[in-house]
Amino acid sequence: MNGEEFGVVILGGGMTGLSAAYRLEQEGVDYCLFESEERVGGLCRSEKADGFTFDYAGHLLHFLNAETEKFVKEVVEEVLVAHNRRAWVYSNGAYTRYPFQRNLHGLPDSIIKECVLAYVEADIDRGKEHKGDFQSWAISTFGDGIARHFMIPYNRKMWVTEPDRLTCDWMGRFVPDTNPVDIISGAFSPSTEEVGYNVQFFYPQKGGIEVVVNSIASKLTRLTCKKKVVKIDLETKYVDFEDGSSCSYKGLISTIPLPELTSCLSAAPRSMKGSCARLIHTSVLDVNIGFSVADLTDKHWVYVPEPEIPFYRIGFPHNFSPLLVPQGKTSAYAEISYRGSHRWNEETLVSLVLSGMNKMGFAVSESDVEVVKIMDIKYAYVIYDSNREKSLEAINEYLEANGIRTAGRFGAWSYLSMEDSIRDGIKAAESFIH
Ligand SMILES: Cc1cc2nc3c(=O)[nH]c(=O)nc-3n(C[C@H](O)[C@H](O)[C@H](O)COP(=O)(O)OP(=O)(O)OC[C@H]3O[C@@H](n4cnc5c(N)ncnc54)[C@H](O)[C@@H]3O)c2cc1C
């Protein structure tokens, strides 16, 4: 490998890097993809333990774009099963269907009344300017009640950031809007219409979400794992790897997290490094538990705004595919957000999750736990605060001027789904296809 030159070097073998490589392979472009881990997949890997398969929290395929849907269905060598979402919210001791704002029925009467009255008041004032942050937007759009019982506590927990420090530019499809008719009818009886981008999802029948990335990877001829990039010389266009090897490139696509990329650029100006230091993100402790019990629940996942329960969401893989668990058993993943560093031990995390589940009415105890797999996801969600846009502008200006094309969830530093990552990878590759 030492000194070898490639037309395009791709850094990172997650969904984005693999999709970029696939597109270059199709066009016969001279490329090579380098991944630091032992195997490709990044966030889309699946881990196996004693007959259970766990993803890095729920990884469900939602298609908003017909071309990506066609691409995935053609490339994936496993049956993708379509599911109609069974998503719930656990709030004030009750389960209601997701999204919260359209399904108030089932909450205590006093909460329904508070949410509906505040919504009506907000509706009268609607159109008034809000301050531009997520909290003000939520209050002015849904009223104090829905904001106080769901929008604010849920987002505070998930982003580990005060909602008045979040901007609104991440929301898009992730926060379904509503109208007075839906709010009021959803307060009287459960809504019969499912809404939102994730009403339907696809999931592999066997093997977990990793079969998607493995299917793409199996079609690539230039892919090398255990190659952690540690230095990039922008003048000579050389990439150095941790194992002492190096290669040179004509074009470079980076899908590795921006802070990791910046740390490889020793010659980058302080101002660019300063901009990168202002980018913030959440990390997630994904606590996966395999249970010996059958019939845990038929729910796919539950959003949990309640502050006394440590996880913001809990999901149930056996409902994505029964083949993710041994026969007659079930599993759950609980997502706990944090920022910065977090010391944890398995026993404490499992007991926190079990106690949260008990509060939510799941009758599980330590003796039902068969397998535990904790995944500490360092880069989980990009936080959209008031620094993000300006910092990204400065970073991208420098990287573009120096011939680095970035793509992907943490490469481009944006709230991308798997489908978005595929599209972003393909788009990055196409900038090298003439
Ligand atoms: C908790 C959670 C739940 C999610 N759920 C869903 C979902 O249900 N549906 C959905 O569509 N999307 C979901 N996503 C989003 C999805 O995971 C991402 O959009 C997608 O996997 C991003 O792919 P990527 O290639 O951009 O990044 P990554 O998967 O992070 O890949 C980056 C790769 O770069 C490698 N790398 C890092 N540093 C170096 C280095 N120095 N040298 C070489 N390689 C390096 C990493 O090892 C990694 O393999 C979820 C994400 C999270 C965190």
XYZ file of C-alpha atoms and ligand atoms in Angstrom:
487
model
C 0.000 0.000 0.000
C 2.867 2.385 0.785
C 2.886 5.267 -1.631
C 0.153 3.829 -3.868
C -1.853 6.516 -5.665
C -5.634 6.436 -6.134
C -7.919 8.582 -8.253
C -10.292 9.012 -5.310
C -9.667 8.077 -1.688
C -12.756 7.615 0.498
C -12.308 7.897 4.248
C -14.834 5.965 6.353
C -16.797 2.831 5.494
C -20.233 3.627 6.914
C -23.352 3.908 4.759
C -22.102 7.135 3.141
C -18.590 5.976 2.252
C -19.850 2.624 0.951
C -22.480 4.308 -1.228
C -19.863 6.669 -2.645
C -17.573 3.711 -3.374
C -20.414 1.779 -5.017
C -21.086 4.661 -7.400
C -17.389 5.041 -8.290
C -17.098 1.282 -8.799
C -20.067 1.390 -11.203
C -18.282 4.027 -13.274
C -14.921 2.291 -13.222
C -13.256 5.174 -11.367
C -9.950 4.316 -9.668
C -10.764 4.594 -5.945
C -10.015 3.025 -2.581
C -12.067 3.166 0.635
C -10.352 3.104 4.033
C -12.143 2.196 7.257
C -10.572 2.335 10.718
C -12.590 -0.491 12.296
C -12.244 -4.239 11.734
C -15.309 -4.239 9.535
C -17.308 -1.700 7.561
C -20.784 -0.411 8.419
C -20.193 2.307 11.018
C -23.500 3.050 12.723
C -25.211 0.449 10.534
C -23.400 -2.544 12.001
C -25.226 -5.217 13.993
C -23.749 -7.140 16.897
C -24.606 -10.731 17.737
C -24.652 -12.305 21.201
C -26.049 -15.711 22.216
C -28.627 -15.838 19.443
C -29.694 -12.177 19.800
C -28.876 -9.544 17.156
C -28.625 -5.909 18.183
C -28.262 -2.832 15.979
C -26.785 0.441 17.192
C -30.250 1.341 18.557
C -33.148 1.062 16.092
C -32.038 1.310 12.473
C -35.100 1.238 10.267
C -35.234 2.064 6.584
C -37.605 4.878 5.638
C -37.776 5.751 1.977
C -38.797 9.214 0.884
C -37.047 8.958 -2.438
C -38.046 6.384 -5.059
C -34.528 6.165 -6.513
C -32.906 5.289 -3.186
C -35.637 2.769 -2.467
C -34.949 1.103 -5.822
C -31.182 1.199 -5.187
C -31.491 -0.436 -1.753
C -33.988 -3.064 -2.861
C -31.802 -4.014 -5.817
C -28.542 -4.117 -3.931
C -29.602 -5.802 -0.677
C -29.288 -9.576 -0.718
C -31.942 -10.202 1.915
C -35.723 -9.842 1.992
C -36.719 -6.389 3.259
C -39.983 -6.664 5.151
C -42.395 -3.694 5.204
C -43.816 -2.770 8.613
C -46.537 -0.340 9.609
C -45.177 1.669 12.515
C -46.465 0.944 16.031
C -44.908 3.922 17.808
C -46.079 5.170 21.185
C -45.386 7.893 23.727
C -45.236 7.220 27.465
C -46.220 10.358 29.368
C -47.972 11.106 32.669
C -48.394 7.395 33.378
C -50.208 6.694 30.093
C -49.413 5.316 26.650
C -50.632 7.326 23.676
C -49.937 6.860 19.981
C -47.163 8.896 18.371
C -47.193 11.771 17.488
C -48.164 13.087 20.914
C -49.873 16.246 19.638
C -52.384 14.336 17.483
C -53.151 11.598 20.002
C -53.924 13.173 23.372
C -56.714 10.662 24.019
C -55.702 8.324 26.843
C -53.817 10.942 28.875
C -55.318 12.028 32.227
C -58.282 14.399 31.623
C -56.534 17.345 33.274
C -53.562 17.010 30.886
C -55.805 16.737 27.814
C -57.664 19.867 28.929
C -54.418 21.762 29.537
C -53.006 20.745 26.131
C -56.169 21.534 24.148
C -56.835 24.904 25.824
C -53.220 26.002 25.420
C -53.273 24.886 21.791
C -56.407 26.949 21.133
C -54.777 29.975 22.780
C -51.608 29.482 20.751
C -53.714 29.112 17.625
C -55.319 32.503 18.246
C -51.846 34.053 18.524
C -50.370 32.011 15.710
C -48.508 34.018 13.151
C -46.877 36.138 15.852
C -43.101 36.108 15.632
C -41.314 33.666 17.908
C -37.674 34.019 18.938
C -36.409 31.458 16.456
C -35.309 28.809 18.940
C -36.952 25.379 19.206
C -38.610 26.054 22.572
C -40.281 29.294 21.436
C -41.329 27.620 18.210
C -42.844 24.647 20.086
C -44.784 26.910 22.464
C -46.046 29.184 19.709
C -46.975 26.254 17.445
C -48.471 23.772 19.917
C -49.169 25.880 23.016
C -47.751 25.574 26.519
C -49.417 22.233 27.302
C -48.072 20.083 24.456
C -44.753 21.919 24.749
C -44.548 21.268 28.510
C -45.642 17.620 28.414
C -43.784 16.454 25.313
C -41.869 18.847 23.054
C -39.671 20.413 25.723
C -38.919 17.455 28.037
C -38.429 14.985 25.193
C -36.070 17.214 23.244
C -34.179 18.318 26.364
C -33.539 14.668 27.143
C -32.631 13.604 23.642
C -30.339 16.535 22.820
C -29.007 16.972 26.402
C -29.363 20.639 25.598
C -31.859 23.249 26.757
C -34.459 23.465 23.961
C -34.113 27.268 23.883
C -30.497 26.702 22.716
C -31.608 24.581 19.756
C -32.405 26.162 16.424
C -35.318 24.925 14.318
C -33.379 23.974 11.194
C -33.072 20.260 12.060
C -36.808 19.659 12.437
C -38.102 19.202 8.885
C -39.736 15.804 8.718
C -38.845 14.910 12.318
C -41.553 17.007 14.014
C -44.944 16.388 12.391
C -47.091 19.528 12.225
C -50.779 19.438 13.037
C -53.993 21.479 12.874
C -56.890 22.263 15.242
C -59.160 19.535 13.837
C -56.542 16.822 14.395
C -55.654 18.045 17.882
C -59.246 18.219 19.048
C -60.430 14.990 17.449
C -57.284 13.214 18.723
C -58.232 14.376 22.222
C -61.625 12.636 22.010
C -60.548 9.373 20.416
C -57.295 7.886 19.142
C -56.446 9.142 15.691
C -56.953 6.493 13.012
C -54.588 8.101 10.538
C -50.837 7.575 11.034
C -48.721 10.584 10.060
C -45.049 11.458 9.719
C -42.098 10.353 7.605
C -41.753 7.017 9.400
C -45.306 5.615 9.114
C -43.911 2.675 7.203
C -40.442 1.226 7.443
C -38.481 -1.626 5.962
C -36.229 -3.979 7.855
C -34.223 -7.041 6.780
C -35.878 -10.335 7.572
C -32.572 -11.777 8.789
C -29.244 -10.513 10.080
C -30.054 -7.021 11.349
C -29.432 -3.757 9.517
C -25.823 -4.744 8.829
C -26.968 -6.873 5.883
C -27.628 -3.620 4.008
C -24.057 -2.319 4.344
C -22.609 -5.802 3.827
C -24.572 -6.154 0.597
C -23.138 -2.879 -0.704
C -19.629 -3.766 0.496
C -19.748 -7.172 -1.222
C -19.885 -5.367 -4.570
C -16.765 -3.289 -3.933
C -13.291 -4.286 -5.045
C -11.221 -1.565 -3.321
C -12.001 -1.573 0.364
C -9.552 -1.866 3.262
C -10.379 -2.123 6.967
C -8.199 -1.471 10.031
C -6.857 1.632 8.300
C -7.271 4.592 10.590
C -6.273 7.815 8.900
C -4.133 9.916 11.238
C -2.675 12.580 8.971
C -3.542 14.219 5.689
C -1.013 16.386 3.887
C -3.017 18.737 1.722
C 0.048 19.977 -0.191
C 1.402 16.607 -1.290
C -2.038 14.896 -1.161
C -0.788 12.105 1.074
C -2.820 10.205 3.657
C -0.990 8.513 6.539
C -2.529 5.637 8.463
C -2.031 4.592 12.068
C -0.245 1.393 11.002
C 2.525 3.443 9.364
C 1.346 2.956 5.774
C 0.319 5.776 3.468
C -1.168 6.482 0.063
C -1.706 9.462 -2.172
C -4.853 10.714 -3.829
C -6.062 12.948 -6.602
C -9.519 13.419 -5.069
C -10.610 12.904 -1.459
C -14.048 12.167 0.013
C -14.194 12.273 3.797
C -17.148 10.716 5.623
C -15.390 10.539 8.996
C -16.606 12.917 11.723
C -15.401 16.488 11.114
C -13.521 16.716 14.447
C -11.614 13.519 13.524
C -10.845 14.907 10.068
C -9.662 18.221 11.501
C -7.331 16.442 13.907
C -5.636 14.875 10.837
C -5.016 18.296 9.289
C -2.030 19.574 11.224
C -1.572 22.494 8.821
C -5.143 23.782 9.189
C -5.347 27.361 10.485
C -6.364 27.961 14.100
C -9.547 29.704 12.973
C -10.689 26.571 11.134
C -9.859 24.375 14.135
C -11.704 26.860 16.357
C -14.800 26.581 14.153
C -14.625 22.816 14.420
C -14.325 22.993 18.206
C -17.638 24.876 18.262
C -19.516 21.976 16.633
C -21.385 19.980 19.242
C -23.038 16.584 19.190
C -24.718 14.070 21.464
C -23.439 10.630 22.330
C -25.769 7.745 23.092
C -25.459 4.798 25.412
C -27.450 2.133 23.644
C -28.386 -0.426 26.286
C -29.429 -3.663 24.561
C -31.003 -6.399 26.626
C -32.031 -9.888 25.538
C -34.881 -11.225 27.689
C -35.825 -14.834 28.333
C -39.515 -13.830 28.423
C -41.908 -14.101 25.476
C -44.665 -11.505 24.849
C -42.806 -8.474 26.187
C -44.804 -6.104 23.963
C -45.987 -5.719 20.381
C -44.858 -2.066 20.235
C -42.048 -1.143 17.850
C -40.745 1.716 19.974
C -41.825 4.222 22.643
C -40.767 7.875 23.091
C -40.256 8.704 26.760
C -40.338 12.414 27.709
C -40.608 11.670 31.454
C -37.514 13.111 33.197
C -37.390 10.425 35.904
C -36.844 7.683 33.305
C -33.240 7.846 32.014
C -33.811 6.837 28.393
C -35.529 9.029 25.808
C -36.615 6.112 23.642
C -36.955 2.380 23.989
C -37.484 -0.060 21.129
C -38.132 -3.759 20.695
C -36.090 -5.518 17.976
C -38.099 -8.776 18.133
C -40.924 -6.776 16.531
C -38.666 -5.678 13.632
C -37.882 -9.322 12.912
C -38.562 -12.395 15.074
C -35.239 -13.757 13.798
C -33.335 -11.147 15.835
C -34.016 -13.200 18.972
C -33.992 -16.909 19.819
C -37.434 -18.489 19.591
C -39.729 -17.542 22.472
C -37.482 -14.675 23.619
C -37.590 -10.899 23.248
C -35.253 -7.922 23.338
C -35.157 -4.197 23.995
C -32.798 -1.307 23.351
C -32.885 1.819 25.500
C -31.201 5.014 24.303
C -29.595 7.272 26.908
C -28.120 10.534 25.615
C -25.094 12.279 27.053
C -22.567 14.922 26.083
C -18.843 15.015 26.709
C -17.449 12.054 28.582
C -19.524 9.621 30.573
C -18.285 6.853 32.825
C -20.659 3.963 33.030
C -20.810 0.434 34.249
C -22.994 -2.266 32.828
C -24.675 -3.300 36.062
C -25.836 0.229 36.901
C -27.077 0.884 33.374
C -29.062 -2.346 33.246
C -30.653 -1.696 36.601
C -31.552 1.885 35.530
C -33.148 0.576 32.342
C -35.059 -2.201 34.129
C -36.336 0.237 36.712
C -37.434 2.633 33.914
C -39.176 -0.254 32.165
C -40.920 -1.244 35.409
C -42.212 2.331 35.818
C -43.602 2.022 32.299
C -45.446 -1.159 33.238
C -43.097 -3.820 31.836
C -42.926 -6.662 34.327
C -39.254 -7.548 33.820
C -36.606 -8.217 36.421
C -32.915 -9.060 36.501
C -33.697 -12.771 36.423
C -35.302 -12.301 32.974
C -32.124 -10.798 31.523
C -30.263 -13.259 29.334
C -27.852 -11.031 27.421
C -26.615 -7.453 27.760
C -24.769 -5.545 25.064
C -23.940 -1.896 25.671
C -22.936 0.195 22.690
C -21.370 3.540 23.466
C -22.067 5.645 20.379
C -19.685 8.589 20.551
C -21.084 10.454 17.531
C -24.870 10.010 17.643
C -26.748 13.243 16.807
C -25.462 16.568 15.492
C -26.752 19.363 17.722
C -28.169 22.298 15.807
C -27.296 25.322 17.922
C -26.678 28.914 16.901
C -22.966 28.233 16.157
C -23.453 25.339 13.777
C -24.218 27.109 10.526
C -21.460 29.724 10.749
C -18.866 27.210 11.922
C -19.746 24.824 9.102
C -19.457 27.605 6.540
C -15.916 28.392 7.678
C -14.915 24.713 7.808
C -16.347 23.911 4.383
C -14.733 26.950 2.818
C -11.325 25.724 4.005
C -11.911 22.073 3.068
C -13.272 22.884 -0.380
C -10.368 25.235 -1.090
C -8.072 22.340 -0.209
C -9.834 19.746 -2.324
C -11.630 17.768 0.385
C -15.228 16.781 -0.339
C -17.157 15.921 2.840
C -20.298 13.786 3.047
C -22.405 11.880 5.564
C -23.964 12.338 8.969
C -20.828 13.516 10.756
C -18.740 14.141 7.648
C -21.160 16.854 6.553
C -22.360 17.387 10.153
C -26.068 17.100 9.611
C -29.121 15.132 10.765
C -29.029 12.470 8.041
C -30.919 9.192 7.923
C -29.528 6.096 6.208
C -31.382 7.062 3.051
C -29.944 10.596 3.202
C -26.472 9.134 3.758
C -26.790 6.923 0.683
C -27.824 9.935 -1.373
C -25.057 12.091 0.062
C -22.434 9.427 -0.656
C -23.637 9.013 -4.240
C -23.674 12.793 -4.731
C -20.116 13.100 -3.422
C -18.974 10.326 -5.785
C -20.665 11.993 -8.728
C -18.598 15.117 -8.235
C -15.630 12.943 -9.356
C -17.375 11.368 -12.355
C -16.829 13.296 -15.546
C -29.015 6.114 17.701
C -29.202 6.239 16.218
C -30.353 5.741 15.622
C -30.535 5.874 14.239
N -31.661 5.353 13.669
C -31.847 5.463 12.329
C -33.010 4.910 11.712
O -33.861 4.289 12.356
N -33.165 5.084 10.370
C -32.243 5.756 9.596
O -32.437 5.871 8.380
N -31.129 6.281 10.167
C -30.903 6.148 11.499
N -29.771 6.671 12.073
C -28.827 7.412 11.206
C -27.827 6.500 10.468
O -27.128 5.707 11.390
C -26.828 7.376 9.714
O -27.483 8.270 8.855
C -25.819 6.608 8.873
O -25.474 5.378 9.432
C -24.584 7.494 8.727
O -23.606 6.856 7.958
P -22.189 7.555 7.765
O -21.426 6.685 6.853
O -22.389 8.969 7.368
O -21.518 7.606 9.213
P -20.900 6.443 10.104
O -21.771 5.263 10.113
O -20.570 7.084 11.406
O -19.555 6.049 9.343
C -18.347 6.731 9.473
C -17.235 5.696 9.380
O -15.971 6.360 9.457
C -15.099 5.526 10.197
N -13.992 6.357 10.703
C -14.020 7.261 11.717
N -12.803 7.807 11.902
C -11.992 7.245 10.974
C -10.611 7.418 10.652
N -9.828 8.266 11.323
N -10.092 6.688 9.623
C -10.868 5.823 8.904
N -12.179 5.619 9.195
C -12.738 6.323 10.207
C -15.995 4.962 11.288
O -15.438 3.815 11.881
C -17.270 4.684 10.512
O -17.292 3.375 9.991
C -29.558 6.547 13.444
C -28.400 7.037 14.055
C -28.220 6.887 15.425
C -26.968 7.426 16.061
